[in-house]
Coordinates of N, CA and C in Angstrom, one line a residue:
M254 N 156.7 131.5 102.0 CA 157.5 131.5 103.2 C 159.0 131.5 102.9
I255 N 159.5 130.6 102.0 CA 160.9 130.4 101.8 C 161.1 130.6 100.3
R256 N 162.1 131.3 99.9 CA 162.4 131.7 98.5 C 162.7 130.4 97.7
M257 N 163.4 129.5 98.2 CA 163.8 128.4 97.4 C 162.6 127.5 97.0
S258 N 162.4 127.2 95.8 CA 161.3 126.4 95.3 C 161.5 124.9 95.7
V259 N 161.3 124.6 96.9 CA 161.7 123.2 97.4 C 160.8 122.2 96.7
S260 N 159.5 122.5 96.6 CA 158.6 121.4 96.1 C 158.9 121.1 94.6
R261 N 159.5 122.0 93.9 CA 159.8 121.8 92.5 C 161.1 121.1 92.3
I262 N 162.1 121.5 93.1 CA 163.4 120.9 92.9 C 163.7 119.6 93.6
L263 N 163.0 119.3 94.7 CA 163.3 118.2 95.5 C 163.2 116.9 94.8
P264 N 162.2 116.6 94.0 CA 162.1 115.3 93.3 C 163.4 115.0 92.5
F265 N 164.1 116.0 92.1 CA 165.3 115.7 91.3 C 166.6 115.8 92.1
L266 N 166.5 116.2 93.3 CA 167.7 116.3 94.1 C 167.9 115.2 95.1
L267 N 166.9 114.3 95.2 CA 166.9 113.3 96.2 C 167.7 112.0 95.9
L268 N 168.0 111.8 94.7 CA 168.7 110.6 94.4 C 170.2 110.7 94.8
A269 N 170.7 109.6 95.5 CA 172.1 109.6 95.9 C 173.0 109.5 94.7
M270 N 173.9 110.4 94.6 CA 174.8 110.4 93.4 C 176.3 110.2 93.9
L271 N 176.9 109.1 93.5 CA 178.1 108.7 94.0 C 179.3 109.6 93.6
L272 N 180.2 109.8 94.5 CA 181.5 110.6 94.1 C 182.7 109.7 94.4
A273 N 182.7 109.0 95.5 CA 183.9 108.2 95.8 C 183.4 107.0 96.7
S274 N 184.2 106.0 96.9 CA 183.8 104.9 97.6 C 184.3 104.8 99.1
C275 N 185.2 105.7 99.4 CA 185.7 105.7 100.8 C 184.7 106.2 101.8
S276 N 184.8 105.7 103.0 CA 183.9 106.0 104.1 C 184.1 107.4 104.6
R277 N 183.0 108.2 104.8 CA 183.1 109.5 105.3 C 182.2 109.7 106.5
K278 N 182.6 110.6 107.4 CA 181.8 110.8 108.6 C 181.2 112.2 108.5
Y279 N 179.9 112.3 108.7 CA 179.2 113.6 108.6 C 178.6 113.9 110.0
K280 N 178.5 115.2 110.3 CA 177.9 115.6 111.5 C 177.1 116.8 111.2
I281 N 175.8 116.8 111.5 CA 174.9 117.8 111.2 C 174.4 118.5 112.6
E282 N 174.6 119.8 112.6 CA 174.2 120.5 113.8 C 173.2 121.6 113.3
G283 N 171.9 121.4 113.7 CA 170.9 122.3 113.1 C 170.2 123.1 114.2
S284 N 169.7 124.3 113.7 CA 168.9 125.2 114.6 C 167.7 125.6 113.8
S285 N 166.6 125.8 114.5 CA 165.3 126.3 113.8 C 164.6 127.3 114.7
S286 N 164.2 128.4 114.0 CA 163.4 129.4 114.7 C 161.9 129.3 114.4
V287 N 161.6 128.2 113.6 CA 160.2 127.9 113.3 C 159.6 127.1 114.4
T288 N 158.7 127.7 115.2 CA 158.2 127.1 116.4 C 157.4 125.8 116.1
S289 N 156.8 125.7 115.0 CA 156.1 124.5 114.7 C 156.9 123.2 114.5
L290 N 158.2 123.4 114.3 CA 159.1 122.3 114.2 C 159.5 121.7 115.6
D291 N 159.3 122.4 116.6 CA 159.7 121.9 118.0 C 159.0 120.7 118.3
G292 N 159.7 119.7 118.7 CA 159.1 118.4 119.1 C 158.9 117.5 117.9
K293 N 159.2 117.9 116.7 CA 159.0 117.1 115.5 C 160.2 116.3 115.2
M294 N 160.0 115.2 114.5 CA 161.1 114.4 114.0 C 161.5 114.8 112.6
L295 N 162.8 115.0 112.4 CA 163.4 115.3 111.1 C 164.1 114.1 110.6
F296 N 164.0 113.9 109.2 CA 164.7 112.7 108.6 C 165.5 113.1 107.5
L297 N 166.7 112.4 107.3 CA 167.4 112.5 106.0 C 167.0 111.4 105.2
K298 N 166.5 111.7 103.9 CA 166.0 110.6 103.1 C 166.7 110.7 101.7
T299 N 166.8 109.5 101.1 CA 167.4 109.3 99.8 C 166.5 108.3 99.1
L300 N 166.7 108.2 97.8 CA 165.9 107.3 96.9 C 166.8 106.0 96.7
R301 N 166.3 104.9 97.0 CA 167.0 103.6 96.8 C 166.0 102.6 96.2
N302 N 166.4 102.2 95.0 CA 165.5 101.2 94.3 C 164.1 101.6 94.2
G303 N 163.9 102.9 93.9 CA 162.6 103.4 93.7 C 161.8 103.7 95.0
E304 N 162.4 103.6 96.1 CA 161.7 103.9 97.4 C 162.5 104.9 98.2
W305 N 161.7 105.8 98.9 CA 162.3 106.8 99.7 C 162.7 106.1 101.0
V306 N 164.0 106.2 101.4 CA 164.5 105.6 102.6 C 165.1 106.6 103.5
A307 N 164.8 106.5 104.8 CA 165.4 107.4 105.8 C 166.7 106.8 106.2
I308 N 167.7 107.6 106.2 CA 169.1 107.1 106.5 C 169.5 107.7 107.9
D309 N 168.8 108.7 108.4 CA 169.1 109.3 109.7 C 167.9 110.1 110.2
S310 N 167.9 110.3 111.5 CA 166.7 111.1 112.0 C 167.1 111.8 113.3
A311 N 166.4 112.8 113.7 CA 166.6 113.5 115.0 C 165.4 114.3 115.3
E312 N 165.2 114.5 116.6 CA 164.1 115.3 117.1 C 164.5 116.7 117.4
V313 N 163.7 117.6 117.0 CA 163.9 119.0 117.3 C 163.6 119.4 118.7
I314 N 164.5 119.7 119.5 CA 164.3 120.0 120.9 C 164.8 121.4 121.2
H315 N 163.8 122.3 121.6 CA 164.1 123.7 121.9 C 164.9 124.3 120.7
G316 N 164.4 124.0 119.5 CA 165.0 124.6 118.3 C 166.3 124.0 117.8
L317 N 166.7 123.0 118.4 CA 168.0 122.4 118.0 C 167.9 120.9 117.7
F318 N 168.7 120.4 116.7 CA 168.7 119.0 116.4 C 170.1 118.6 115.9
K319 N 170.5 117.4 116.1 CA 171.8 116.9 115.7 C 171.7 115.5 115.0
M320 N 172.5 115.3 114.0 CA 172.6 114.0 113.4 C 174.1 113.7 113.1
N321 N 174.5 112.5 113.1 CA 175.9 112.1 112.7 C 175.9 110.7 112.3
G322 N 176.9 110.3 111.5 CA 177.0 109.0 111.0 C 178.1 108.9 109.9
K323 N 178.1 107.7 109.3 CA 179.0 107.5 108.2 C 178.3 107.4 106.8
A324 N 178.9 107.9 105.8 CA 178.4 107.9 104.5 C 179.4 107.3 103.6
D325 N 179.1 106.2 102.9 CA 180.0 105.5 102.0 C 180.5 106.4 100.9
S326 N 179.6 107.4 100.5 CA 180.0 108.2 99.4 C 179.3 109.6 99.6
V327 N 179.8 110.6 98.9 CA 179.1 111.9 98.9 C 177.8 111.8 98.1
M328 N 176.7 112.2 98.7 CA 175.4 112.1 98.1 C 174.6 113.3 98.4
V329 N 173.6 113.6 97.5 CA 172.6 114.7 97.8 C 171.4 114.0 98.4
V330 N 171.0 114.5 99.6 CA 169.9 113.9 100.3 C 168.9 115.1 100.6
T331 N 167.8 114.8 101.3 CA 166.9 115.8 101.6 C 166.4 115.7 103.1
L332 N 166.4 116.8 103.7 CA 165.9 116.9 105.1 C 164.3 117.0 105.0
Y333 N 163.7 116.0 105.7 CA 162.3 115.9 105.7 C 161.7 116.1 107.1
M334 N 160.5 116.6 107.1 CA 159.6 116.5 108.3 C 158.4 115.8 107.9
D335 N 158.2 114.6 108.5 CA 157.1 113.7 108.0 C 157.3 113.4 106.5
H336 N 156.2 113.8 105.7 CA 156.3 113.5 104.3 C 156.6 114.8 103.5
E337 N 157.0 115.8 104.2 CA 157.3 117.1 103.6 C 158.8 117.4 103.5
G338 N 159.3 117.5 102.2 CA 160.7 117.9 102.0 C 161.0 119.3 102.4
I339 N 162.0 119.5 103.2 CA 162.3 120.9 103.7 C 163.4 121.5 102.9
M340 N 164.5 120.8 102.7 CA 165.7 121.4 102.0 C 166.7 120.3 101.6
P341 N 167.4 120.5 100.5 CA 168.5 119.5 100.1 C 169.7 119.8 100.9
L342 N 170.5 118.7 101.1 CA 171.8 118.7 101.8 C 172.7 117.9 101.0
V343 N 174.0 118.2 101.0 CA 175.0 117.3 100.5 C 175.6 116.6 101.7
L344 N 175.5 115.3 101.7 CA 176.0 114.5 102.8 C 177.5 114.2 102.5
E345 N 178.4 115.0 103.2 CA 179.8 114.8 102.9 C 180.6 114.9 104.2
N346 N 181.8 114.6 104.2 CA 182.7 114.6 105.3 C 182.8 115.9 106.0
G347 N 182.6 116.0 107.3 CA 182.7 117.3 108.0 C 181.4 117.7 108.8
K348 N 181.5 118.8 109.4 CA 180.3 119.3 110.2 C 179.5 120.3 109.3
I349 N 178.2 119.9 109.2 CA 177.3 120.7 108.4 C 176.4 121.5 109.3
E350 N 176.4 122.8 109.2 CA 175.5 123.6 110.0 C 174.3 124.0 109.3
V351 N 173.1 123.6 109.8 CA 171.8 123.9 109.2 C 171.0 124.9 109.9
A352 N 170.5 125.9 109.3 CA 169.6 126.9 109.9 C 168.3 127.0 109.2
I353 N 167.2 126.9 109.9 CA 165.9 126.9 109.3 C 165.1 128.1 109.9
S354 N 164.6 129.0 109.1 CA 163.8 130.1 109.6 C 162.6 130.2 108.6
N355 N 161.7 131.1 109.0 CA 160.6 131.4 108.1 C 161.0 132.1 106.8
S356 N 162.1 132.7 106.7 CA 162.6 133.4 105.6 C 163.8 132.8 104.9
Q357 N 164.4 131.8 105.5 CA 165.7 131.3 104.9 C 165.9 129.9 105.3
L358 N 166.5 129.1 104.4 CA 167.1 127.8 104.6 C 168.5 127.9 104.2
I359 N 169.4 127.3 105.0 CA 170.8 127.4 104.7 C 171.6 126.2 105.3
A360 N 172.5 125.6 104.5 CA 173.4 124.6 105.0 C 174.8 125.1 104.7
K361 N 175.7 125.0 105.7 CA 177.1 125.5 105.4 C 178.0 124.7 106.3
G362 N 179.3 125.0 106.0 CA 180.4 124.3 106.8 C 181.2 123.3 106.1
T363 N 180.6 122.8 105.0 CA 181.4 121.9 104.1 C 181.4 122.4 102.7
P364 N 182.5 122.0 101.9 CA 182.6 122.7 100.6 C 181.4 122.6 99.7
L365 N 180.8 121.5 99.5 CA 179.7 121.4 98.5 C 178.4 122.0 99.1
N366 N 178.2 121.9 100.4 CA 177.0 122.6 100.9 C 177.2 124.2 100.8
D367 N 178.4 124.6 101.1 CA 178.6 126.1 100.9 C 178.4 126.5 99.5
K368 N 178.9 125.7 98.5 CA 178.7 126.0 97.1 C 177.3 126.0 96.7
L369 N 176.5 124.9 97.1 CA 175.1 124.8 96.8 C 174.3 125.9 97.2
Y370 N 174.5 126.3 98.5 CA 173.6 127.4 99.0 C 174.0 128.8 98.6
E371 N 175.2 128.9 98.2 CA 175.6 130.2 97.6 C 174.9 130.3 96.2
F372 N 174.9 129.2 95.5 CA 174.2 129.2 94.2 C 172.7 129.4 94.4
I373 N 172.0 128.8 95.3 CA 170.6 128.9 95.6 C 170.3 130.4 95.9
D374 N 171.1 131.0 96.8 CA 170.8 132.4 97.2 C 171.0 133.3 96.1
K375 N 172.0 133.1 95.2 CA 172.2 134.1 94.1 C 171.1 133.9 93.1
R376 N 170.7 132.7 92.8 CA 169.6 132.4 91.9 C 168.3 133.0 92.4
N377 N 168.0 132.9 93.7 CA 166.8 133.5 94.2 C 166.8 135.0 94.1
E378 N 168.0 135.6 94.3 CA 168.1 137.0 94.1 C 167.8 137.4 92.7
M379 N 168.2 136.7 91.7 CA 167.9 136.9 90.3 C 166.4 136.8 90.1
E380 N 165.8 135.8 90.7 CA 164.3 135.6 90.5 C 163.6 136.8 91.1
V381 N 164.0 137.3 92.2 CA 163.4 138.4 92.8 C 163.4 139.6 91.9
K382 N 164.6 139.9 91.3 CA 164.7 141.0 90.4 C 163.7 140.9 89.2
I383 N 163.6 139.7 88.7 CA 162.7 139.5 87.6 C 161.2 139.7 88.0
E384 N 160.8 139.2 89.2 CA 159.5 139.4 89.7 C 159.2 140.9 90.0
E385 N 160.2 141.6 90.4 CA 160.1 143.0 90.7 C 159.7 143.9 89.5
L386 N 160.0 143.4 88.3 CA 159.7 144.2 87.1 C 158.2 144.5 87.0
E387 N 157.3 143.6 87.4 CA 155.9 143.8 87.3 C 155.5 145.0 88.2
R388 N 156.1 145.0 89.4 CA 155.8 146.1 90.3 C 156.4 147.4 89.8
K389 N 157.5 147.3 89.2 CA 158.2 148.5 88.6 C 157.4 149.1 87.5
E390 N 156.8 148.2 86.7 CA 155.9 148.7 85.6 C 154.7 149.5 86.2
A391 N 154.1 149.0 87.2 CA 152.9 149.6 87.8 C 153.3 151.0 88.3
R392 N 154.5 151.1 89.0 CA 154.9 152.3 89.6 C 155.2 153.4 88.5
M393 N 155.8 152.9 87.4 CA 156.2 153.9 86.3 C 154.9 154.4 85.6
V394 N 153.9 153.5 85.4 CA 152.7 154.0 84.8 C 151.9 155.0 85.7
L395 N 151.9 154.7 87.0 CA 151.3 155.6 88.0 C 152.0 156.9 88.0
D396 N 153.3 156.9 87.7 CA 154.0 158.2 87.7 C 153.8 159.0 86.4
G397 N 153.0 158.4 85.5 CA 152.7 159.1 84.3 C 153.4 158.7 83.0
A398 N 154.2 157.6 83.1 CA 155.0 157.2 81.9 C 154.0 156.5 80.9
N399 N 154.3 156.5 79.7 CA 153.5 155.9 78.6 C 153.6 154.3 78.8
L400 N 152.4 153.7 78.8 CA 152.4 152.3 79.0 C 153.2 151.4 78.0
E401 N 153.0 151.8 76.7 CA 153.7 151.0 75.7 C 155.3 151.2 75.8
D402 N 155.7 152.4 76.1 CA 157.1 152.7 76.3 C 157.7 151.9 77.5
V403 N 156.9 151.9 78.6 CA 157.3 151.2 79.8 C 157.4 149.7 79.6
H404 N 156.4 149.2 78.9 CA 156.3 147.7 78.6 C 157.5 147.3 77.7
A405 N 157.9 148.1 76.7 CA 159.0 147.8 75.9 C 160.3 147.8 76.6
Q406 N 160.4 148.8 77.5 CA 161.7 149.0 78.3 C 161.8 147.8 79.2
L407 N 160.8 147.5 80.0 CA 160.9 146.4 81.0 C 160.9 145.0 80.3
Q408 N 160.4 144.9 79.1 CA 160.5 143.6 78.5 C 162.0 143.3 78.1
Q409 N 162.7 144.4 77.7 CA 164.1 144.3 77.4 C 164.9 144.0 78.6
E410 N 164.5 144.7 79.7 CA 165.2 144.4 81.0 C 165.0 143.0 81.5
G411 N 163.7 142.5 81.3 CA 163.4 141.2 81.7 C 164.2 140.1 81.0
E412 N 164.3 140.3 79.7 CA 165.0 139.3 78.8 C 166.5 139.3 79.2
A413 N 167.0 140.5 79.6 CA 168.4 140.5 80.0 C 168.6 139.8 81.3
L414 N 167.7 140.0 82.2 CA 167.8 139.3 83.5 C 167.6 137.8 83.4
V415 N 166.7 137.4 82.6 CA 166.5 135.9 82.4 C 167.8 135.3 81.7
K416 N 168.3 136.0 80.8 CA 169.6 135.5 80.1 C 170.7 135.4 81.2
E417 N 170.8 136.4 82.0 CA 171.8 136.4 83.0 C 171.7 135.2 84.0
M418 N 170.4 135.0 84.4 CA 170.2 133.8 85.3 C 170.5 132.5 84.6
N419 N 170.0 132.4 83.3 CA 170.3 131.1 82.6 C 171.7 130.9 82.4
D420 N 172.5 131.9 82.1 CA 173.9 131.8 81.9 C 174.6 131.4 83.2
Y421 N 174.1 132.0 84.3 CA 174.7 131.6 85.7 C 174.4 130.2 86.0
V422 N 173.2 129.7 85.7 CA 172.9 128.3 86.0 C 173.7 127.4 85.2
K423 N 173.8 127.7 83.9 CA 174.6 126.9 83.0 C 176.1 126.8 83.4
Q424 N 176.7 128.0 83.8 CA 178.1 128.0 84.2 C 178.3 127.2 85.5
F425 N 177.3 127.2 86.4 CA 177.4 126.5 87.7 C 177.4 125.0 87.4
I426 N 176.5 124.6 86.5 CA 176.5 123.1 86.1 C 177.8 122.7 85.5
T427 N 178.3 123.5 84.6 CA 179.5 123.2 83.9 C 180.7 123.1 84.8
D428 N 180.7 124.1 85.8 CA 181.8 124.1 86.7 C 181.8 122.9 87.7
N429 N 180.6 122.2 87.8 CA 180.4 121.1 88.7 C 180.1 119.8 88.0
F430 N 180.5 119.7 86.8 CA 180.3 118.4 86.0 C 180.7 117.2 86.8
E431 N 181.9 117.4 87.5 CA 182.5 116.2 88.1 C 182.2 115.9 89.5
N432 N 181.2 116.6 90.1 CA 180.7 116.3 91.4 C 179.2 116.2 91.5
V433 N 178.6 116.0 92.6 CA 177.2 115.7 92.7 C 176.3 117.0 92.4
L434 N 176.9 118.1 92.5 CA 176.1 119.4 92.3 C 175.7 119.6 90.9
G435 N 176.6 119.2 89.9 CA 176.3 119.4 88.5 C 175.0 118.7 88.1
P436 N 174.9 117.3 88.3 CA 173.7 116.6 88.0 C 172.5 117.1 88.7
S437 N 172.7 117.5 90.0 CA 171.5 117.9 90.9 C 170.9 119.2 90.4
V438 N 171.8 120.2 90.1 CA 171.3 121.5 89.6 C 170.8 121.4 88.2
F439 N 171.4 120.5 87.4 CA 170.8 120.3 86.1 C 169.4 119.8 86.1
M440 N 169.1 118.8 87.0 CA 167.8 118.3 87.2 C 166.8 119.4 87.8
M441 N 167.4 120.2 88.6 CA 166.6 121.3 89.2 C 166.1 122.3 88.0
M442 N 167.1 122.6 87.1 CA 166.7 123.4 86.0 C 165.7 122.7 85.1
C443 N 165.9 121.4 84.9 CA 165.0 120.7 84.0 C 163.6 120.5 84.6
S444 N 163.5 120.6 85.9 CA 162.2 120.4 86.6 C 161.2 121.5 86.3
A445 N 161.8 122.7 85.8 CA 160.9 123.8 85.5 C 160.2 123.6 84.2
L446 N 160.6 122.6 83.4 CA 159.9 122.3 82.1 C 158.6 121.5 82.4
P447 N 157.6 121.7 81.5 CA 156.4 120.9 81.7 C 156.5 119.4 81.5
Y448 N 157.5 119.0 80.7 CA 157.8 117.6 80.5 C 159.3 117.6 79.9
P449 N 159.9 116.4 80.0 CA 161.3 116.3 79.4 C 161.4 116.7 78.0
V450 N 162.2 117.6 77.6 CA 162.4 118.0 76.2 C 163.8 118.6 76.1
M451 N 164.4 118.6 74.9 CA 165.7 119.1 74.7 C 165.6 120.6 74.3
T452 N 166.0 121.5 75.1 CA 165.9 122.9 74.9 C 167.3 123.3 74.4
P453 N 167.4 124.5 73.7 CA 168.8 124.9 73.3 C 169.8 125.0 74.5
Q454 N 169.3 125.4 75.7 CA 170.2 125.5 76.8 C 170.7 124.1 77.2
I455 N 169.8 123.1 77.2 CA 170.2 121.7 77.6 C 171.2 121.2 76.5
E456 N 170.8 121.4 75.3 CA 171.7 120.9 74.2 C 173.1 121.5 74.3
D457 N 173.1 122.8 74.7 CA 174.4 123.5 74.8 C 175.2 122.9 75.9
I458 N 174.6 122.6 77.1 CA 175.3 122.0 78.2 C 175.8 120.6 77.8
M459 N 175.0 119.9 77.1 CA 175.5 118.5 76.7 C 176.6 118.5 75.7
K460 N 176.9 119.6 75.0 CA 178.0 119.6 74.1 C 179.3 119.4 74.8
T461 N 179.4 119.9 76.0 CA 180.7 119.8 76.7 C 180.7 118.9 77.9
A462 N 179.5 118.3 78.2 CA 179.3 117.4 79.4 C 180.2 116.1 79.2
P463 N 180.9 115.8 80.3 CA 181.6 114.5 80.2 C 180.7 113.3 80.3
L464 N 181.2 112.1 80.0 CA 180.4 110.9 80.0 C 179.9 110.6 81.4
A465 N 180.7 110.9 82.4 CA 180.2 110.6 83.8 C 179.0 111.4 84.2
F466 N 178.9 112.6 83.7 CA 177.7 113.5 83.9 C 176.5 112.9 83.2
K467 N 176.7 112.6 81.9 CA 175.6 112.0 81.1 C 175.1 110.7 81.6
D468 N 176.0 109.9 82.3 CA 175.6 108.6 82.8 C 175.0 108.7 84.2
S469 N 174.9 109.9 84.8 CA 174.3 110.0 86.1 C 172.8 109.5 86.0
P470 N 172.3 108.7 86.9 CA 171.0 108.0 86.7 C 169.9 109.0 86.2
L471 N 169.7 110.0 87.0 CA 168.6 110.9 86.6 C 168.8 111.7 85.3
V472 N 170.1 112.1 85.1 CA 170.4 112.8 83.9 C 170.2 111.9 82.7
K473 N 170.6 110.7 82.8 CA 170.5 109.7 81.7 C 169.0 109.4 81.4
E474 N 168.2 109.3 82.5 CA 166.8 109.0 82.3 C 166.1 110.2 81.7
F475 N 166.4 111.4 82.1 CA 165.9 112.6 81.6 C 166.2 112.8 80.1
L476 N 167.4 112.6 79.7 CA 167.8 112.7 78.3 C 167.1 111.7 77.4
S477 N 166.9 110.5 77.9 CA 166.2 109.4 77.2 C 164.8 109.8 76.9
K478 N 164.1 110.3 78.0 CA 162.7 110.7 77.8 C 162.6 112.0 76.9
A479 N 163.5 112.9 77.1 CA 163.5 114.1 76.3 C 163.7 113.8 74.8
K480 N 164.5 112.9 74.5 CA 164.7 112.6 73.1 C 163.5 111.9 72.5
E481 N 162.9 111.0 73.3 CA 161.6 110.4 72.9 C 160.5 111.4 72.6
N482 N 160.4 112.4 73.5 CA 159.4 113.4 73.4 C 159.7 114.3 72.2
M483 N 161.0 114.6 71.9 CA 161.3 115.4 70.7 C 160.9 114.7 69.4
K484 N 161.0 113.3 69.4 CA 160.6 112.6 68.2 C 159.0 112.7 68.1
L485 N 158.3 112.6 69.2 CA 156.9 112.6 69.2 C 156.4 114.0 68.7
L486 N 157.1 115.0 69.2 CA 156.7 116.4 68.8 C 157.0 116.6 67.3
E487 N 158.1 116.1 66.8 CA 158.4 116.2 65.4 C 157.3 115.5 64.6
E488 N 156.9 114.3 65.0 CA 155.9 113.6 64.3 C 154.6 114.3 64.3
H489 N 154.2 114.9 65.5 CA 153.0 115.7 65.6 C 153.0 116.9 64.7
R490 N 154.2 117.5 64.6 CA 154.3 118.7 63.7 C 154.1 118.3 62.3
R491 N 154.7 117.2 61.9 CA 154.6 116.7 60.5 C 153.1 116.4 60.2
M492 N 152.4 115.8 61.1 CA 151.0 115.4 60.9 C 150.2 116.7 60.7
E493 N 150.5 117.7 61.5 CA 149.7 118.9 61.4 C 150.0 119.6 60.0
E494 N 151.2 119.6 59.6 CA 151.6 120.2 58.3 C 150.9 119.4 57.2
N495 N 150.9 118.1 57.3 CA 150.2 117.3 56.3 C 148.7 117.6 56.2
A496 N 148.1 117.8 57.4 CA 146.7 118.1 57.5 C 146.4 119.4 56.9
V497 N 147.2 120.4 57.1 CA 147.0 121.7 56.6 C 147.2 121.7 55.0
N498 N 148.2 121.0 54.6 CA 148.4 120.9 53.1 C 147.3 120.2 52.4
A499 N 146.7 119.1 53.1 CA 145.6 118.4 52.5 C 144.4 119.2 52.4
S500 N 144.2 120.1 53.4 CA 143.0 120.9 53.4 C 143.1 122.1 52.4
Q501 N 144.3 122.4 52.0 CA 144.5 123.5 51.0 C 144.4 122.9 49.6
N502 N 144.5 121.6 49.4 CA 144.5 121.0 48.1 C 143.1 120.7 47.6

């Protein structure tokens, strides 16, 4: 239905990440063309002390909903319907315009929301290009091209596209080290891993990451678990090598 992988990234986007201590006023004006949302209650939720807490709510009436209030700090929250996460939002000072349709989710009107959804849209476009390679392969083979030649060509194209996307994600995180988007998108990237582990891309990001970024609660927790897992993997590798050596002697 929607390109953004909400179910995968939301667990890592929901924690409130502090930017400043002064009070801010937010105003959310939303519209929805999804008829099933009409009459439903929507909630803004964040994670506090291990529990999901609703900090605001509104009913969708004739495709429209509104929320407003004060936020002590800039934070990443999630718009929920019942227990289903719909989309991330940056709760910051100003008017946030939210649009929900069967094909798109977007939040705009404030600097960080504009930046976040520009990133999500561009990353989704890159993912579509990568997925399109499979269909391209089938078309080329049907047109009479040699399968091995096609596969080699598209593998090279695919590797180039994946590198382009990874570089884009890394640059976005680096550019936003000092605000809530950096840690949030970092955790979105890490959520694609089967379990926390230090990859070359993550290690590369950490080389230039400031202390404030590394001390973000979720980033700090991820790094701790990733380093533990790396030790376990290394121990497992050594045990396998010892077993192989023992069987050869």
